[in-house]
Amino acid sequence: MTFSASHPLVDGRTSDSPLIAAYQGRRPDRRPVWFMRQAGRSLPEYRKLREGTAMLDACLDPGMASEITLQPVRRHDVDAAIFFSDIVIPLKLAGVDVDIVPGVGPVLGSPVRTAADVAALPELTDEALNPIREAVGKTVAELGSTPLIGFAGAPFTLAAYMVEGKPSRDHLGPRTMMHADPDAWGALTAWAADASGKFLRAQLEAGASAAQLFDSWAGSLGLADYVNHVAPASRRALDHVRGLGAPLIHFGTGTSEILVAMHDVGVDVVGVDYRLPLDEANRRLGGTVPLQGNIDPALLSAPWNVLEEHVRSVLSAAAGAPGHVVNLGHGVPPETDPAVLTRVVELVHSVAP
Ligand code: CP3
């Protein structure tokens, strides 16, 4: 399977963009920057458009999802769009009873805890992904030479929500299940891998130029659990989109101790959270892996001179890496002043790459 001739990476629209160049380990003439969670609650135009529409309904309305994806690109001059959707959309499209409760996060009608629960999970069909393809197609038609990044949740983070049935702090349910019932755990993470893999593939085929796997909660795992009970499923998710030529990025939080194992599932770029300086991340990864990160989101509310110094230190800490895409060390906090994000973009672009 290959991309069609009209895909932005094939027809040349995005293949030499600063983002794709940096992801491929080249040094483009400006340092690319985008922000995780740039599409969303920190923007007044987002809040206005979303009024009266539930989160998952907004994700499944191709016109609305596309418009929300484009808003931060217009406003901030970031070097990439991130597709407006959510990690639980593949579950929803498969027919799982899931919703996103404002202020809480993903909540399931019934948690998935036994082998029988896993066996009863519906399969995600290719056809169900049509609203995603349509939204991506509309978005890419507007973006021109700015690449769209597709994304999905990694199987552990998805399974963490599915087993608990709601957000949790320590993820005890999934961490127990992987040892207490490894067969059911293996089946659950394989199901989640295929759902996320199909979701990623739909976005890439419809025109996304890169794809990021979010394993937001992988930092709750020790290395042995990650390698033995999680990494094979993450690899399986990415197998759905390998070899297309689109850079693959892997990100999680609290992952300093498992960074190498996250690279080893087979990705081109590692996203680093705010806890680990990029020079140390680069050292741990052997100096061969392009990095993404890692401005501390907490500093977006600090005085400008404090934030500026921090951004400059992130840029210099990445100097030894083969490529660097500037991002936050986690998502944009909802209360962030959007003008600060615009100013960070201007600063990053003003510094010699
Ligand atoms: O801008 C972007 O990054 C693109 C869109 C995006 C959303 N969710 C939109 C969203 C992306 C990439 C995600 C990924 C996602 N969703 C992750 C991984 C990234 C991370 O932050 O660690 C996770 C863990 C989820 C699950 C999820 N969805 C949570 C925890 C929440 C927050 C719940 C709340 O209200 O506090 C959501 C909802 C969500 N996803 C919102 C947005 C814009 C907020 C919903 C709203 O605006 O009403």
Tab-separated table of C-alpha atoms and ligand atoms in Angstrom:
chain	number	residue	atom	x	y	z
A	1	MET	CA	0.000	0.000	0.000
A	2	THR	CA	1.329	3.427	-0.936
A	3	PHE	CA	-0.028	6.967	-0.918
A	4	SER	CA	-1.911	8.230	-3.969
A	5	ALA	CA	-0.164	10.652	-6.355
A	6	SER	CA	-2.208	13.533	-4.914
A	7	HIS	CA	-1.089	12.978	-1.317
A	8	PRO	CA	0.715	16.094	0.040
A	9	LEU	CA	3.886	14.099	0.753
A	10	VAL	CA	3.902	12.731	-2.805
A	11	ASP	CA	2.882	15.805	-4.825
A	12	GLY	CA	5.490	17.875	-2.971
A	13	ARG	CA	3.215	20.186	-0.965
A	14	THR	CA	4.611	19.149	2.430
A	15	SER	CA	7.632	16.958	1.714
A	16	ASP	CA	10.104	19.835	2.120
A	17	SER	CA	8.227	21.684	4.838
A	18	PRO	CA	10.280	22.551	7.933
A	19	LEU	CA	8.257	20.049	9.995
A	20	ILE	CA	8.792	17.045	7.752
A	21	ALA	CA	12.449	17.965	7.191
A	22	ALA	CA	13.114	18.099	10.951
A	23	TYR	CA	11.227	14.841	11.541
A	24	GLN	CA	13.486	13.260	8.935
A	25	GLY	CA	16.604	14.485	10.719
A	26	ARG	CA	17.312	17.380	8.376
A	27	ARG	CA	17.958	20.954	9.567
A	28	PRO	CA	15.426	23.216	7.816
A	29	ASP	CA	15.917	27.001	7.611
A	30	ARG	CA	13.460	27.638	10.427
A	31	ARG	CA	12.898	25.629	13.574
A	32	PRO	CA	9.393	24.133	13.235
A	33	VAL	CA	6.974	24.509	16.132
A	34	TRP	CA	3.456	23.289	16.965
A	35	PHE	CA	1.644	22.681	20.242
A	36	MET	CA	-0.077	19.576	21.525
A	37	ARG	CA	-3.711	20.561	22.236
A	38	GLN	CA	-3.327	23.706	20.121
A	39	ALA	CA	-6.789	22.995	18.692
A	40	GLY	CA	-9.135	23.563	21.557
A	41	ARG	CA	-10.092	25.302	24.701
A	42	SER	CA	-7.387	27.981	24.827
A	43	LEU	CA	-8.950	29.669	21.752
A	44	PRO	CA	-12.067	31.874	22.036
A	45	GLU	CA	-13.012	31.085	18.416
A	46	TYR	CA	-12.993	27.385	19.373
A	47	ARG	CA	-15.224	27.905	22.409
A	48	LYS	CA	-17.641	29.933	20.305
A	49	LEU	CA	-17.871	27.315	17.547
A	50	ARG	CA	-18.276	24.463	20.048
A	51	GLU	CA	-21.159	26.140	21.944
A	52	GLY	CA	-24.047	23.670	22.150
A	53	THR	CA	-22.166	20.797	20.495
A	54	ALA	CA	-20.873	17.847	22.526
A	55	MET	CA	-17.170	17.030	22.128
A	56	LEU	CA	-17.589	13.729	20.268
A	57	ASP	CA	-20.295	15.203	18.024
A	58	ALA	CA	-17.880	18.012	17.119
A	59	CYS	CA	-15.198	15.427	16.262
A	60	LEU	CA	-17.616	13.566	13.974
A	61	ASP	CA	-18.852	16.674	12.134
A	62	PRO	CA	-16.324	16.942	9.285
A	63	GLY	CA	-16.904	20.668	8.710
A	64	MET	CA	-16.521	21.527	12.380
A	65	ALA	CA	-13.534	19.239	12.998
A	66	SER	CA	-11.798	20.727	9.980
A	67	GLU	CA	-12.486	24.341	11.005
A	68	ILE	CA	-11.217	23.716	14.565
A	69	THR	CA	-8.074	22.071	13.170
A	70	LEU	CA	-7.390	25.171	11.044
A	71	GLN	CA	-8.035	27.811	13.744
A	72	PRO	CA	-4.659	27.631	15.517
A	73	VAL	CA	-2.769	27.538	12.199
A	74	ARG	CA	-4.378	30.805	11.104
A	75	ARG	CA	-3.864	32.424	14.475
A	76	HIS	CA	-0.347	31.348	15.485
A	77	ASP	CA	1.524	30.590	12.230
A	78	VAL	CA	2.509	27.189	13.647
A	79	ASP	CA	4.345	24.792	11.323
A	80	ALA	CA	1.751	22.027	11.574
A	81	ALA	CA	-1.918	21.396	12.140
A	82	ILE	CA	-2.929	18.607	14.524
A	83	PHE	CA	-6.171	16.941	13.556
A	84	PHE	CA	-9.013	17.875	15.905
A	85	SER	CA	-10.359	14.597	17.217
A	86	ASP	CA	-9.844	12.437	20.282
A	87	ILE	CA	-8.154	9.190	21.209
A	88	VAL	CA	-11.556	7.601	22.021
A	89	ILE	CA	-13.052	8.319	18.569
A	90	PRO	CA	-12.070	4.851	17.228
A	91	LEU	CA	-13.944	3.291	20.187
A	92	LYS	CA	-16.978	5.447	19.504
A	93	LEU	CA	-16.912	4.595	15.774
A	94	ALA	CA	-16.635	0.886	16.586
A	95	GLY	CA	-19.835	1.196	18.619
A	96	VAL	CA	-18.406	1.177	22.155
A	97	ASP	CA	-20.535	3.146	24.651
A	98	VAL	CA	-18.123	6.002	25.400
A	99	ASP	CA	-18.491	9.722	25.970
A	100	ILE	CA	-16.256	12.626	26.935
A	101	VAL	CA	-17.610	14.267	30.047
A	102	PRO	CA	-16.594	17.954	30.301
A	103	GLY	CA	-14.062	18.500	33.062
A	104	VAL	CA	-13.680	14.729	33.549
A	105	GLY	CA	-12.560	13.075	30.306
A	106	PRO	CA	-13.451	9.770	28.635
A	107	VAL	CA	-16.118	7.685	30.432
A	108	LEU	CA	-17.370	4.255	29.296
A	109	GLY	CA	-20.878	2.868	29.851
A	110	SER	CA	-19.351	-0.395	31.055
A	111	PRO	CA	-15.678	-1.034	31.796
A	112	VAL	CA	-13.812	-3.828	29.960
A	113	ARG	CA	-12.265	-6.139	32.558
A	114	THR	CA	-12.638	-9.813	31.626
A	115	ALA	CA	-11.821	-12.026	28.656
A	116	ALA	CA	-15.563	-12.125	27.913
A	117	ASP	CA	-15.760	-8.308	27.944
A	118	VAL	CA	-12.867	-8.168	25.492
A	119	ALA	CA	-14.380	-10.837	23.232
A	120	ALA	CA	-17.610	-8.819	23.081
A	121	LEU	CA	-15.893	-5.664	21.762
A	122	PRO	CA	-17.247	-4.668	18.322
A	123	GLU	CA	-14.847	-4.409	15.403
A	124	LEU	CA	-14.066	-1.007	13.888
A	125	THR	CA	-15.066	-1.137	10.219
A	126	ASP	CA	-13.344	0.793	7.488
A	127	GLU	CA	-16.620	2.435	6.511
A	128	ALA	CA	-17.208	3.866	9.991
A	129	LEU	CA	-14.068	5.971	9.494
A	130	ASN	CA	-15.575	7.934	6.577
A	131	PRO	CA	-16.283	11.091	8.659
A	132	ILE	CA	-12.594	11.104	9.620
A	133	ARG	CA	-11.470	10.810	5.992
A	134	GLU	CA	-13.862	13.575	4.996
A	135	ALA	CA	-12.649	15.932	7.756
A	136	VAL	CA	-8.991	15.270	6.914
A	137	GLY	CA	-9.639	15.768	3.197
A	138	LYS	CA	-11.331	19.133	3.771
A	139	THR	CA	-8.535	20.229	6.098
A	140	VAL	CA	-5.656	19.280	3.832
A	141	ALA	CA	-7.314	21.087	0.914
A	142	GLU	CA	-7.094	24.313	2.968
A	143	LEU	CA	-3.645	23.801	4.473
A	144	GLY	CA	-1.512	24.030	1.329
A	145	SER	CA	2.118	23.514	2.309
A	146	THR	CA	1.427	23.227	6.059
A	147	PRO	CA	1.439	19.554	7.033
A	148	LEU	CA	-1.399	17.946	8.964
A	149	ILE	CA	-0.397	15.596	11.773
A	150	GLY	CA	-2.727	12.672	12.421
A	151	PHE	CA	-2.784	10.946	15.790
A	152	ALA	CA	-4.139	8.094	17.850
A	153	GLY	CA	-3.994	6.900	21.425
A	154	ALA	CA	-1.519	4.131	22.153
A	155	PRO	CA	-3.052	0.834	23.284
A	156	PHE	CA	-1.988	1.251	26.934
A	157	THR	CA	-3.529	4.707	27.313
A	158	LEU	CA	-6.737	3.555	25.597
A	159	ALA	CA	-6.861	0.369	27.663
A	160	ALA	CA	-6.307	2.429	30.815
A	161	TYR	CA	-9.597	4.237	30.101
A	162	MET	CA	-11.366	1.046	29.010
A	163	VAL	CA	-10.430	-0.999	32.101
A	164	GLU	CA	-11.098	1.776	34.616
A	165	GLY	CA	-14.151	3.011	32.695
A	166	LYS	CA	-13.015	6.565	33.471
A	167	PRO	CA	-9.851	8.607	34.055
A	168	SER	CA	-7.684	7.466	36.968
A	169	ARG	CA	-4.511	8.654	38.589
A	170	ASP	CA	-2.484	5.478	39.104
A	171	HIS	CA	-4.011	3.170	36.476
A	172	LEU	CA	-4.174	0.326	38.985
A	173	GLY	CA	-6.845	-1.570	37.006
A	174	PRO	CA	-4.840	-2.015	33.803
A	175	ARG	CA	-1.579	-2.558	35.712
A	176	THR	CA	-3.199	-5.364	37.702
A	177	MET	CA	-4.875	-6.903	34.645
A	178	MET	CA	-1.649	-7.242	32.628
A	179	HIS	CA	-0.304	-9.597	35.344
A	180	ALA	CA	-3.486	-11.177	36.696
A	181	ASP	CA	-4.974	-12.052	33.293
A	182	PRO	CA	-2.255	-11.620	30.669
A	183	ASP	CA	-4.322	-13.340	27.957
A	184	ALA	CA	-7.289	-10.995	28.336
A	185	TRP	CA	-4.855	-8.057	28.585
A	186	GLY	CA	-3.109	-9.179	25.389
A	187	ALA	CA	-6.447	-9.449	23.583
A	188	LEU	CA	-7.589	-6.035	24.850
A	189	THR	CA	-4.400	-4.247	23.834
A	190	ALA	CA	-4.442	-6.009	20.443
A	191	TRP	CA	-8.021	-4.764	19.924
A	192	ALA	CA	-7.012	-1.236	20.917
A	193	ALA	CA	-3.934	-1.435	18.666
A	194	ASP	CA	-6.036	-2.335	15.641
A	195	ALA	CA	-8.641	0.349	16.378
A	196	SER	CA	-5.951	3.031	16.748
A	197	GLY	CA	-3.999	1.669	13.781
A	198	LYS	CA	-7.054	1.894	11.487
A	199	PHE	CA	-7.784	5.419	12.762
A	200	LEU	CA	-4.197	6.474	11.978
A	201	ARG	CA	-4.312	4.875	8.559
A	202	ALA	CA	-7.555	6.634	7.635
A	203	GLN	CA	-6.002	10.001	8.543
A	204	LEU	CA	-2.774	9.339	6.623
A	205	GLU	CA	-4.498	8.024	3.499
A	206	ALA	CA	-6.806	11.043	3.468
A	207	GLY	CA	-3.839	13.431	3.494
A	208	ALA	CA	-2.077	13.667	6.868
A	209	SER	CA	1.719	13.937	6.428
A	210	ALA	CA	2.858	12.554	9.804
A	211	ALA	CA	1.298	10.617	12.666
A	212	GLN	CA	1.763	10.776	16.416
A	213	LEU	CA	0.976	7.980	18.844
A	214	PHE	CA	0.008	9.389	22.255
A	215	ASP	CA	0.829	7.082	25.170
A	216	SER	CA	-0.030	9.746	27.708
A	217	TRP	CA	-0.144	7.393	30.697
A	218	ALA	CA	2.793	5.085	29.841
A	219	GLY	CA	4.824	6.894	32.502
A	220	SER	CA	2.937	4.934	35.166
A	221	LEU	CA	4.752	1.774	34.020
A	222	GLY	CA	8.135	0.380	34.963
A	223	LEU	CA	10.411	-0.584	32.093
A	224	ALA	CA	9.788	-4.336	32.374
A	225	ASP	CA	5.990	-3.937	32.285
A	226	TYR	CA	6.276	-1.523	29.379
A	227	VAL	CA	8.507	-3.839	27.344
A	228	ASN	CA	6.631	-7.072	28.131
A	229	HIS	CA	2.989	-5.999	28.284
A	230	VAL	CA	2.644	-2.788	26.283
A	231	ALA	CA	5.338	-2.262	23.637
A	232	PRO	CA	4.182	-5.189	21.411
A	233	ALA	CA	0.705	-3.639	21.107
A	234	SER	CA	2.124	-0.178	20.361
A	235	ARG	CA	4.238	-1.738	17.636
A	236	ARG	CA	1.131	-3.475	16.286
A	237	ALA	CA	-0.771	-0.154	16.135
A	238	LEU	CA	2.060	1.418	14.144
A	239	ASP	CA	2.323	-1.600	11.826
A	240	HIS	CA	-0.913	-0.335	10.229
A	241	VAL	CA	0.931	2.747	8.910
A	242	ARG	CA	4.526	1.657	8.566
A	243	GLY	CA	6.360	2.076	5.278
A	244	LEU	CA	4.077	4.771	3.856
A	245	GLY	CA	6.837	7.386	4.165
A	246	ALA	CA	5.041	9.519	6.766
A	247	PRO	CA	7.165	10.223	9.872
A	248	LEU	CA	5.903	8.495	13.022
A	249	ILE	CA	6.211	10.220	16.408
A	250	HIS	CA	5.786	8.591	19.830
A	251	PHE	CA	4.959	10.710	22.888
A	252	GLY	CA	4.072	10.076	26.502
A	253	THR	CA	4.441	11.822	29.842
A	254	GLY	CA	6.697	10.712	32.690
A	255	THR	CA	8.518	8.493	30.209
A	256	SER	CA	12.168	9.381	30.956
A	257	GLU	CA	12.939	5.799	32.066
A	258	ILE	CA	11.235	4.125	29.098
A	259	LEU	CA	12.269	6.554	26.347
A	260	VAL	CA	14.539	4.088	24.557
A	261	ALA	CA	11.884	1.352	24.696
A	262	MET	CA	9.357	3.806	23.233
A	263	HIS	CA	11.725	4.442	20.347
A	264	ASP	CA	12.269	0.707	19.922
A	265	VAL	CA	8.617	0.059	18.988
A	266	GLY	CA	9.648	1.505	15.630
A	267	VAL	CA	9.170	5.254	15.304
A	268	ASP	CA	11.135	8.046	13.630
A	269	VAL	CA	10.771	10.719	16.307
A	270	VAL	CA	10.456	10.716	20.082
A	271	GLY	CA	8.356	13.341	21.857
A	272	VAL	CA	9.862	14.272	25.209
A	273	ASP	CA	7.849	15.586	28.142
A	274	TYR	CA	8.918	18.581	30.213
A	275	ARG	CA	10.705	16.537	32.880
A	276	LEU	CA	13.769	15.496	30.865
A	277	PRO	CA	16.082	18.096	29.261
A	278	LEU	CA	16.488	17.453	25.535
A	279	ASP	CA	20.283	17.081	25.709
A	280	GLU	CA	19.809	14.222	28.197
A	281	ALA	CA	17.012	12.693	26.073
A	282	ASN	CA	19.356	12.878	23.079
A	283	ARG	CA	22.129	11.183	25.063
A	284	ARG	CA	19.795	8.373	26.174
A	285	LEU	CA	18.676	7.809	22.580
A	286	GLY	CA	22.244	7.616	21.305
A	287	GLY	CA	22.212	10.922	19.419
A	288	THR	CA	20.451	9.412	16.405
A	289	VAL	CA	16.782	10.265	16.905
A	290	PRO	CA	15.025	13.541	15.997
A	291	LEU	CA	13.285	14.960	19.064
A	292	GLN	CA	10.068	16.855	19.691
A	293	GLY	CA	9.487	19.010	22.769
A	294	ASN	CA	9.624	20.172	25.470
A	295	ILE	CA	8.597	23.627	26.737
A	296	ASP	CA	7.087	23.285	30.204
A	297	PRO	CA	3.370	24.227	29.862
A	298	ALA	CA	3.496	25.704	33.369
A	299	LEU	CA	5.800	28.449	32.103
A	300	LEU	CA	3.231	29.694	29.579
A	301	SER	CA	1.732	31.630	32.508
A	302	ALA	CA	5.086	32.953	33.794
A	303	PRO	CA	6.333	36.494	33.002
A	304	TRP	CA	7.533	36.763	29.393
A	305	ASN	CA	11.226	37.131	30.277
A	306	VAL	CA	11.079	33.867	32.288
A	307	LEU	CA	9.292	32.050	29.465
A	308	GLU	CA	11.653	33.476	26.832
A	309	GLU	CA	14.720	32.258	28.695
A	310	HIS	CA	13.142	28.817	29.079
A	311	VAL	CA	12.260	28.585	25.363
A	312	ARG	CA	15.825	29.585	24.433
A	313	SER	CA	17.213	26.929	26.776
A	314	VAL	CA	14.978	24.279	25.134
A	315	LEU	CA	16.281	25.329	21.707
A	316	SER	CA	19.917	25.087	22.779
A	317	ALA	CA	19.416	21.778	24.634
A	318	ALA	CA	18.289	20.276	21.304
A	319	ALA	CA	21.378	21.462	19.423
A	320	GLY	CA	22.981	17.994	19.377
A	321	ALA	CA	19.901	16.110	18.183
A	322	PRO	CA	19.674	15.195	14.481
A	323	GLY	CA	16.402	17.114	14.196
A	324	HIS	CA	14.188	19.172	16.478
A	325	VAL	CA	10.526	20.119	16.371
A	326	VAL	CA	9.593	22.538	19.132
A	327	ASN	CA	6.522	21.637	21.167
A	328	LEU	CA	5.305	21.680	24.731
A	329	GLY	CA	6.177	18.937	27.195
A	330	HIS	CA	2.415	18.200	27.361
A	331	GLY	CA	-0.756	19.891	26.091
A	332	VAL	CA	-1.721	23.577	26.093
A	333	PRO	CA	-3.483	24.311	29.413
A	334	PRO	CA	-7.036	25.601	28.700
A	335	GLU	CA	-6.390	28.880	30.559
A	336	THR	CA	-3.377	29.802	28.395
A	337	ASP	CA	-3.451	33.284	26.841
A	338	PRO	CA	-3.374	32.559	23.085
A	339	ALA	CA	-1.244	35.682	22.517
A	340	VAL	CA	1.543	33.998	24.486
A	341	LEU	CA	1.499	31.006	22.118
A	342	THR	CA	1.732	33.336	19.116
A	343	ARG	CA	4.690	35.088	20.749
A	344	VAL	CA	6.452	31.767	21.415
A	345	VAL	CA	6.077	30.878	17.720
A	346	GLU	CA	7.576	34.257	16.704
A	347	LEU	CA	10.464	33.733	19.120
A	348	VAL	CA	11.220	30.207	17.885
A	349	HIS	CA	11.126	31.365	14.259
A	350	SER	CA	13.414	34.327	15.040
A	351	VAL	CA	16.219	32.153	16.416
A	352	ALA	CA	18.698	30.795	13.882
A	353	PRO	CA	17.953	27.083	13.400
B	1	CP3	O1	-5.214	20.128	19.649
B	1	CP3	C1	-4.983	18.918	19.644
B	1	CP3	O2	-3.987	18.411	20.194
B	1	CP3	C2	-5.888	18.011	18.816
B	1	CP3	C3	-6.956	17.419	19.456
B	1	CP3	C4	-6.813	16.429	20.602
B	1	CP3	C5	-7.822	16.337	21.588
B	1	CP3	N1	-7.541	15.259	22.373
B	1	CP3	C6	-8.998	17.215	21.671
B	1	CP3	C7	-9.703	17.331	22.946
B	1	CP3	C8	-5.855	15.453	20.869
B	1	CP3	C9	-4.549	15.150	20.171
B	1	CP3	C10	-6.347	14.702	21.986
B	1	CP3	C11	-5.669	13.521	22.539
B	1	CP3	C12	-6.088	13.005	23.837
B	1	CP3	N2	-7.366	12.845	24.335
B	1	CP3	C13	-5.181	12.464	24.778
B	1	CP3	C14	-3.701	12.364	24.578
B	1	CP3	C15	-3.010	13.655	24.752
B	1	CP3	C16	-2.841	14.122	26.172
B	1	CP3	O3	-3.259	15.251	26.444
B	1	CP3	O4	-2.249	13.394	26.979
B	1	CP3	C17	-5.940	12.028	25.893
B	1	CP3	C18	-5.395	11.418	27.146
B	1	CP3	C19	-7.320	12.271	25.600
B	1	CP3	C20	-8.501	11.959	26.432
B	1	CP3	C21	-9.205	13.210	26.805
B	1	CP3	N3	-10.050	13.885	25.952
B	1	CP3	C22	-9.099	13.975	28.004
B	1	CP3	C23	-8.291	13.587	29.212
B	1	CP3	C24	-9.895	15.126	27.846
B	1	CP3	C25	-10.066	16.302	28.788
B	1	CP3	C26	-11.363	16.280	29.526
B	1	CP3	C27	-11.664	17.629	30.164
B	1	CP3	O5	-12.682	18.242	29.816
B	1	CP3	O6	-10.856	18.081	31.016
B	1	CP3	C28	-10.473	15.041	26.558
B	1	CP3	C29	-11.358	16.027	25.930
B	1	CP3	C30	-10.760	16.830	24.840
B	1	CP3	N4	-10.056	16.322	23.796
B	1	CP3	C31	-10.895	18.228	24.672
B	1	CP3	C32	-10.244	18.548	23.477
B	1	CP3	C33	-10.148	19.898	22.810
B	1	CP3	C34	-11.654	19.157	25.590
B	1	CP3	C35	-13.113	19.020	25.318
B	1	CP3	C36	-13.811	20.352	25.226
B	1	CP3	O7	-13.308	21.317	24.638
B	1	CP3	O8	-14.982	20.376	25.697
